mmCIF file of C-alpha atoms in Angstrom:
data_model
loop_
_atom_site.group_PDB
_atom_site.id
_atom_site.type_symbol
_atom_site.label_atom_id
_atom_site.label_comp_id
_atom_site.label_asym_id
_atom_site.label_seq_id
_atom_site.Cartn_x
_atom_site.Cartn_y
_atom_site.Cartn_z
ATOM 1 C CA UNK A 1 -7.183 -15.775 2.904
ATOM 2 C CA UNK A 2 -7.238 -17.378 6.349
ATOM 3 C CA UNK A 3 -3.507 -16.849 6.925
ATOM 4 C CA UNK A 4 -3.602 -13.135 6.048
ATOM 5 C CA UNK A 5 -6.145 -12.491 8.833
ATOM 6 C CA UNK A 6 -4.084 -14.086 11.597
ATOM 7 C CA UNK A 7 -2.669 -11.772 14.254
ATOM 8 C CA UNK A 8 0.920 -10.703 13.599
ATOM 9 C CA UNK A 9 2.546 -12.723 16.402
ATOM 10 C CA UNK A 10 0.504 -15.839 15.541
ATOM 11 C CA UNK A 11 1.380 -15.369 11.870
ATOM 12 C CA UNK A 12 5.089 -15.233 12.759
ATOM 13 C CA UNK A 13 4.805 -18.427 14.821
ATOM 14 C CA UNK A 14 2.976 -20.102 11.924
ATOM 15 C CA UNK A 15 5.758 -19.142 9.487
ATOM 16 C CA UNK A 16 8.391 -20.521 11.875
ATOM 17 C CA UNK A 17 6.472 -23.814 12.025
ATOM 18 C CA UNK A 18 6.080 -23.910 8.252
ATOM 19 C CA UNK A 19 9.798 -23.300 7.657
ATOM 20 C CA UNK A 20 10.600 -26.092 10.113
ATOM 21 C CA UNK A 21 8.386 -28.414 8.077
ATOM 22 C CA UNK A 22 10.120 -27.436 4.840
ATOM 23 C CA UNK A 23 13.527 -27.887 6.444
ATOM 24 C CA UNK A 24 12.580 -31.406 7.530
ATOM 25 C CA UNK A 25 11.381 -32.214 4.013
ATOM 26 C CA UNK A 26 14.623 -30.934 2.494
ATOM 27 C CA UNK A 27 16.614 -33.175 4.823
ATOM 28 C CA UNK A 28 14.364 -36.138 3.870
ATOM 29 C CA UNK A 29 13.721 -36.792 7.543
ATOM 30 C CA UNK A 30 10.035 -35.794 7.683
ATOM 31 C CA UNK A 31 7.804 -38.455 9.205
ATOM 32 C CA UNK A 32 4.543 -38.513 11.089
ATOM 33 C CA UNK A 33 6.323 -39.404 14.327
ATOM 34 C CA UNK A 34 8.937 -36.632 13.978
ATOM 35 C CA UNK A 35 6.644 -33.965 12.493
ATOM 36 C CA UNK A 36 6.998 -30.426 13.913
ATOM 37 C CA UNK A 37 4.116 -29.618 16.244
ATOM 38 C CA UNK A 38 2.253 -26.357 15.690
ATOM 39 C CA UNK A 39 1.665 -24.343 18.852
ATOM 40 C CA UNK A 40 -1.891 -24.882 20.168
ATOM 41 C CA UNK A 41 -2.868 -21.174 20.087
ATOM 42 C CA UNK A 42 -1.607 -20.864 16.493
ATOM 43 C CA UNK A 43 -3.496 -23.976 15.408
ATOM 44 C CA UNK A 44 -6.644 -22.756 17.157
ATOM 45 C CA UNK A 45 -6.554 -19.333 15.479
ATOM 46 C CA UNK A 46 -5.778 -20.809 12.059
ATOM 47 C CA UNK A 47 -8.686 -23.232 12.458
ATOM 48 C CA UNK A 48 -10.978 -20.312 13.385
ATOM 49 C CA UNK A 49 -9.850 -18.246 10.382
ATOM 50 C CA UNK A 50 -10.353 -21.198 8.008
ATOM 51 C CA UNK A 51 -13.865 -21.729 9.391
ATOM 52 C CA UNK A 52 -14.700 -18.052 8.852
ATOM 53 C CA UNK A 53 -13.477 -17.823 5.249
ATOM 54 C CA UNK A 54 -14.980 -21.185 4.261
ATOM 55 C CA UNK A 55 -18.399 -20.467 5.794
ATOM 56 C CA UNK A 56 -21.291 -20.415 3.316
ATOM 57 C CA UNK A 57 -23.503 -18.290 5.557
ATOM 58 C CA UNK A 58 -24.563 -14.882 4.280
ATOM 59 C CA UNK A 59 -22.605 -12.045 5.810
ATOM 60 C CA UNK A 60 -22.705 -8.297 5.420
ATOM 61 C CA UNK A 61 -19.693 -7.269 3.358
ATOM 62 C CA UNK A 62 -18.203 -3.977 4.625
ATOM 63 C CA UNK A 63 -17.899 -1.203 2.078
ATOM 64 C CA UNK A 64 -14.504 -0.436 0.646
ATOM 65 C CA UNK A 65 -12.611 2.335 2.405
ATOM 66 C CA UNK A 66 -11.207 3.576 -0.916
ATOM 67 C CA UNK A 67 -12.951 6.628 -2.395
ATOM 68 C CA UNK A 68 -14.092 6.077 -5.989
ATOM 69 C CA UNK A 69 -16.245 9.162 -6.589
ATOM 70 C CA UNK A 70 -16.324 12.807 -5.555
ATOM 71 C CA UNK A 71 -19.643 12.298 -3.749
ATOM 72 C CA UNK A 72 -17.959 9.898 -1.314
ATOM 73 C CA UNK A 73 -15.610 12.624 -0.084
ATOM 74 C CA UNK A 74 -18.413 14.277 1.868
ATOM 75 C CA UNK A 75 -16.744 17.689 1.687
ATOM 76 C CA UNK A 76 -15.788 20.275 -0.884
ATOM 77 C CA UNK A 77 -13.336 18.399 -3.153
ATOM 78 C CA UNK A 78 -10.210 20.508 -2.798
ATOM 79 C CA UNK A 79 -6.712 20.099 -1.424
ATOM 80 C CA UNK A 80 -7.545 22.800 1.146
ATOM 81 C CA UNK A 81 -10.456 20.940 2.724
ATOM 82 C CA UNK A 82 -9.048 17.383 2.743
ATOM 83 C CA UNK A 83 -6.196 16.107 4.904
ATOM 84 C CA UNK A 84 -3.271 14.959 2.757
ATOM 85 C CA UNK A 85 -0.897 12.226 3.929
ATOM 86 C CA UNK A 86 2.250 11.856 1.814
ATOM 87 C CA UNK A 87 4.324 8.733 2.526
ATOM 88 C CA UNK A 88 7.719 7.443 1.452
ATOM 89 C CA UNK A 89 10.223 4.783 2.476
ATOM 90 C CA UNK A 90 13.685 3.399 1.898
ATOM 91 C CA UNK A 91 14.672 -0.178 2.674
ATOM 92 C CA UNK A 92 15.606 0.879 6.213
ATOM 93 C CA UNK A 93 13.487 3.975 7.009
ATOM 94 C CA UNK A 94 10.012 5.376 6.418
ATOM 95 C CA UNK A 95 8.275 8.686 6.910
ATOM 96 C CA UNK A 96 5.220 10.782 6.237
ATOM 97 C CA UNK A 97 4.033 14.374 5.988
ATOM 98 C CA UNK A 98 0.500 15.414 6.968
ATOM 99 C CA UNK A 99 -1.230 18.500 5.520
ATOM 100 C CA UNK A 100 -4.272 20.206 7.066
ATOM 101 C CA UNK A 101 -5.969 23.193 5.443
ATOM 102 C CA UNK A 102 -3.310 23.213 2.755
ATOM 103 C CA UNK A 103 -0.313 23.476 5.098
ATOM 104 C CA UNK A 104 2.019 20.986 6.762
ATOM 105 C CA UNK A 105 0.980 20.265 10.355
ATOM 106 C CA UNK A 106 3.085 17.187 11.111
ATOM 107 C CA UNK A 107 6.040 15.236 9.758
ATOM 108 C CA UNK A 108 7.380 12.005 11.189
ATOM 109 C CA UNK A 109 10.119 9.522 10.295
ATOM 110 C CA UNK A 110 11.256 6.256 11.834
ATOM 111 C CA UNK A 111 13.497 3.256 11.153
ATOM 112 C CA UNK A 112 12.162 -0.209 10.391
ATOM 113 C CA UNK A 113 12.973 -2.834 12.998
ATOM 114 C CA UNK A 114 14.527 -4.918 10.192
ATOM 115 C CA UNK A 115 15.688 -3.985 6.713
ATOM 116 C CA UNK A 116 12.886 -4.501 4.178
ATOM 117 C CA UNK A 117 13.519 -7.157 1.503
ATOM 118 C CA UNK A 118 11.970 -5.060 -1.293
ATOM 119 C CA UNK A 119 10.947 -1.475 -2.032
ATOM 120 C CA UNK A 120 7.313 -2.431 -2.579
ATOM 121 C CA UNK A 121 7.084 -3.984 0.871
ATOM 122 C CA UNK A 122 8.986 -1.065 2.404
ATOM 123 C CA UNK A 123 6.636 1.496 0.857
ATOM 124 C CA UNK A 124 3.380 -0.195 1.842
ATOM 125 C CA UNK A 125 4.705 -0.985 5.347
ATOM 126 C CA UNK A 126 5.694 2.662 5.700
ATOM 127 C CA UNK A 127 2.228 3.718 4.556
ATOM 128 C CA UNK A 128 0.686 1.444 7.193
ATOM 129 C CA UNK A 129 2.952 2.955 9.847
ATOM 130 C CA UNK A 130 1.975 6.504 8.871
ATOM 131 C CA UNK A 131 -1.766 5.773 8.753
ATOM 132 C CA UNK A 132 -1.448 4.229 12.219
ATOM 133 C CA UNK A 133 0.612 7.210 13.431
ATOM 134 C CA UNK A 134 -1.973 9.789 12.326
ATOM 135 C CA UNK A 135 -5.105 7.630 12.771
ATOM 136 C CA UNK A 136 -6.609 9.868 15.454
ATOM 137 C CA UNK A 137 -6.308 12.971 13.248
ATOM 138 C CA UNK A 138 -7.891 11.112 10.308
ATOM 139 C CA UNK A 139 -10.769 9.646 12.326
ATOM 140 C CA UNK A 140 -14.152 10.060 10.631
ATOM 141 C CA UNK A 141 -12.688 11.962 7.655
ATOM 142 C CA UNK A 142 -11.886 11.395 4.002
ATOM 143 C CA UNK A 143 -8.217 11.991 3.220
ATOM 144 C CA UNK A 144 -5.762 11.809 0.332
ATOM 145 C CA UNK A 145 -2.855 9.365 0.567
ATOM 146 C CA UNK A 146 0.025 9.930 -1.859
ATOM 147 C CA UNK A 147 2.826 7.491 -2.671
ATOM 148 C CA UNK A 148 5.474 7.388 -5.382
ATOM 149 C CA UNK A 149 5.475 3.564 -5.557
ATOM 150 C CA UNK A 150 3.019 1.958 -7.990
ATOM 151 C CA UNK A 151 3.028 -1.437 -6.217
ATOM 152 C CA UNK A 152 2.132 0.301 -2.960
ATOM 153 C CA UNK A 153 -0.565 2.361 -4.689
ATOM 154 C CA UNK A 154 -2.091 -0.753 -6.273
ATOM 155 C CA UNK A 155 -2.032 -2.713 -3.016
ATOM 156 C CA UNK A 156 -3.780 0.045 -1.040
ATOM 157 C CA UNK A 157 -6.385 0.622 -3.763
ATOM 158 C CA UNK A 158 -7.286 -3.073 -3.963
ATOM 159 C CA UNK A 159 -6.680 -3.962 -0.314
ATOM 160 C CA UNK A 160 -4.729 -7.022 -1.410
ATOM 161 C CA UNK A 161 -1.593 -8.158 -3.203
ATOM 162 C CA UNK A 162 -0.185 -11.328 -4.741
ATOM 163 C CA UNK A 163 2.829 -10.901 -2.416
ATOM 164 C CA UNK A 164 1.945 -12.401 0.990
ATOM 165 C CA UNK A 165 3.587 -9.752 3.193
ATOM 166 C CA UNK A 166 2.309 -6.854 1.030
ATOM 167 C CA UNK A 167 -1.122 -8.486 1.086
ATOM 168 C CA UNK A 168 -1.149 -8.467 4.880
ATOM 169 C CA UNK A 169 -0.044 -4.824 4.950
ATOM 170 C CA UNK A 170 -2.735 -3.792 2.439
ATOM 171 C CA UNK A 171 -5.371 -5.689 4.428
ATOM 172 C CA UNK A 172 -4.170 -4.019 7.646
ATOM 173 C CA UNK A 173 -4.390 -0.536 6.094
ATOM 174 C CA UNK A 174 -7.994 -1.144 5.000
ATOM 175 C CA UNK A 175 -8.868 -2.563 8.417
ATOM 176 C CA UNK A 176 -7.281 0.404 10.210
ATOM 177 C CA UNK A 177 -8.983 3.000 8.002
ATOM 178 C CA UNK A 178 -12.306 1.225 8.551
ATOM 179 C CA UNK A 179 -11.715 1.128 12.335
ATOM 180 C CA UNK A 180 -11.377 4.927 12.467
ATOM 181 C CA UNK A 181 -14.402 5.329 10.151
ATOM 182 C CA UNK A 182 -12.320 7.140 7.519
ATOM 183 C CA UNK A 183 -12.160 7.009 3.696
ATOM 184 C CA UNK A 184 -9.024 7.237 1.584
ATOM 185 C CA UNK A 185 -8.353 8.598 -1.899
ATOM 186 C CA UNK A 186 -5.120 7.014 -3.139
ATOM 187 C CA UNK A 187 -2.985 9.059 -5.525
ATOM 188 C CA UNK A 188 0.445 9.120 -7.105
ATOM 189 C CA UNK A 189 3.198 11.670 -6.538
ATOM 190 C CA UNK A 190 6.431 11.857 -8.509
ATOM 191 C CA UNK A 191 9.500 10.859 -6.490
ATOM 192 C CA UNK A 192 11.085 14.275 -7.055
ATOM 193 C CA UNK A 193 7.917 15.946 -5.724
ATOM 194 C CA UNK A 194 7.438 13.698 -2.674
ATOM 195 C CA UNK A 195 7.600 15.828 0.473
ATOM 196 C CA UNK A 196 8.047 12.689 2.614
ATOM 197 C CA UNK A 197 11.234 11.718 0.754
ATOM 198 C CA UNK A 198 13.330 13.994 2.975
ATOM 199 C CA UNK A 199 11.615 12.801 6.166
ATOM 200 C CA UNK A 200 12.290 9.127 5.355
ATOM 201 C CA UNK A 201 15.981 10.039 5.030
ATOM 202 C CA UNK A 202 16.140 12.163 8.211
ATOM 203 C CA UNK A 203 16.593 15.377 6.221
ATOM 204 C CA UNK A 204 14.846 18.787 6.529
ATOM 205 C CA UNK A 205 11.644 19.281 4.556
ATOM 206 C CA UNK A 206 12.084 20.663 1.041
ATOM 207 C CA UNK A 207 9.830 23.700 0.478
ATOM 208 C CA UNK A 208 9.513 23.014 -3.264
ATOM 209 C CA UNK A 209 8.488 19.392 -2.584
ATOM 210 C CA UNK A 210 5.890 20.579 -0.061
ATOM 211 C CA UNK A 211 4.194 22.666 -2.754
ATOM 212 C CA UNK A 212 4.605 19.922 -5.389
ATOM 213 C CA UNK A 213 3.013 17.255 -3.171
ATOM 214 C CA UNK A 214 0.048 19.527 -2.524
ATOM 215 C CA UNK A 215 -0.328 19.979 -6.294
ATOM 216 C CA UNK A 216 -0.201 16.186 -6.740
ATOM 217 C CA UNK A 217 -3.104 15.865 -4.275
ATOM 218 C CA UNK A 218 -5.105 18.381 -6.318
ATOM 219 C CA UNK A 219 -4.404 16.341 -9.450
ATOM 220 C CA UNK A 220 -5.598 13.158 -7.705
ATOM 221 C CA UNK A 221 -8.868 14.906 -6.828
ATOM 222 C CA UNK A 222 -9.230 16.174 -10.411
ATOM 223 C CA UNK A 223 -8.687 12.654 -11.777
ATOM 224 C CA UNK A 224 -11.358 11.411 -9.384
ATOM 225 C CA UNK A 225 -13.792 14.081 -10.611
ATOM 226 C CA UNK A 226 -13.421 12.976 -14.252
ATOM 227 C CA UNK A 227 -13.553 9.273 -13.402
ATOM 228 C CA UNK A 228 -9.883 8.491 -14.086
ATOM 229 C CA UNK A 229 -8.654 7.764 -10.588
ATOM 230 C CA UNK A 230 -7.440 4.219 -11.386
ATOM 231 C CA UNK A 231 -3.942 2.874 -10.836
ATOM 232 C CA UNK A 232 -1.512 4.415 -13.302
ATOM 233 C CA UNK A 233 -3.526 7.569 -13.980
ATOM 234 C CA UNK A 234 -1.285 9.637 -11.720
ATOM 235 C CA UNK A 235 1.814 8.044 -13.240
ATOM 236 C CA UNK A 236 0.610 9.031 -16.726
ATOM 237 C CA UNK A 237 0.189 12.594 -15.487
ATOM 238 C CA UNK A 238 3.807 12.626 -14.299
ATOM 239 C CA UNK A 239 5.131 11.124 -17.549
ATOM 240 C CA UNK A 240 3.101 13.450 -19.769
ATOM 241 C CA UNK A 241 4.679 16.474 -18.085
ATOM 242 C CA UNK A 242 8.156 15.143 -18.877
ATOM 243 C CA UNK A 243 7.432 14.575 -22.592
ATOM 244 C CA UNK A 244 7.893 17.423 -25.087
ATOM 245 C CA UNK A 245 4.700 18.879 -26.534
ATOM 246 C CA UNK A 246 3.410 16.846 -29.474
ATOM 247 C CA UNK A 247 5.747 13.938 -28.824
ATOM 248 C CA UNK A 248 4.750 10.625 -30.406
ATOM 249 C CA UNK A 249 5.976 7.108 -29.944
ATOM 250 C CA UNK A 250 8.401 6.115 -32.691
ATOM 251 C CA UNK A 251 7.949 2.793 -34.452
ATOM 252 C CA UNK A 252 10.562 0.164 -33.625
ATOM 253 C CA UNK A 253 13.294 0.219 -36.228
ATOM 254 C CA UNK A 254 13.355 3.923 -37.065
ATOM 255 C CA UNK A 255 11.438 7.114 -37.806
ATOM 256 C CA UNK A 256 7.693 6.692 -38.337
ATOM 257 C CA UNK A 257 7.871 9.231 -41.154
ATOM 258 C CA UNK A 258 10.480 7.227 -43.075
ATOM 259 C CA UNK A 259 9.022 5.713 -46.267
ATOM 260 C CA UNK A 260 8.748 1.971 -46.529
ATOM 261 C CA UNK A 261 11.115 0.253 -48.900
ATOM 262 C CA UNK A 262 9.248 -1.025 -51.950
ATOM 263 C CA UNK A 263 9.181 -4.778 -52.374
ATOM 264 C CA UNK A 264 10.888 -6.114 -55.521
#
């Protein structure tokens, strides 16, 4: 908890120090006299963060920035009245498309400084980059954020992750949204319907994906209205559309309608 709240450059310096410690242990040459010394500013900030998270004093816990009911939107719950930010990423690039009043008003793509080690980290880092990019336009407003990555969706909804780097990104997104006094409704969009997919690959926007992403935002709002906005609800919507009408899950080993063999 203390490490995730360190500033990015201090966090990097801490990781370098920690890896040096592990390297010394692996070489069996770690001793008190030869121990790697943590930079004073890093040690000071880490000590401050530990003191804050271990304090037993009562503090006012800020409200979550994630919208969990229609009343929290503050406006007419429709895709026309809410800004929609659709995000996507590859291991090397990320991008986003912003809708206002039901139409695309901005699209932006950029390369990561370094290739991401996983798609989950790439997606949530790209989402952070897009929220930061359009922060001024989202200030003081509720907006819909759509992603096609479930790990990214879960991290943004909860504001945390079991993966350290994704945890820091999720925490940063919540902090940034809170800083601009905004609220976010997180939803799922099918990869084939993601308008930001083209932007993250430096391609022209796909008109059909633009309409499909807007429809996905409407579905996210509808799920919120009926109290089913949790992680996976949007994925189930996507899967249900792909299944034939009346489809059922077959029992392992064969047709569910097949009669059981009588025991001797």
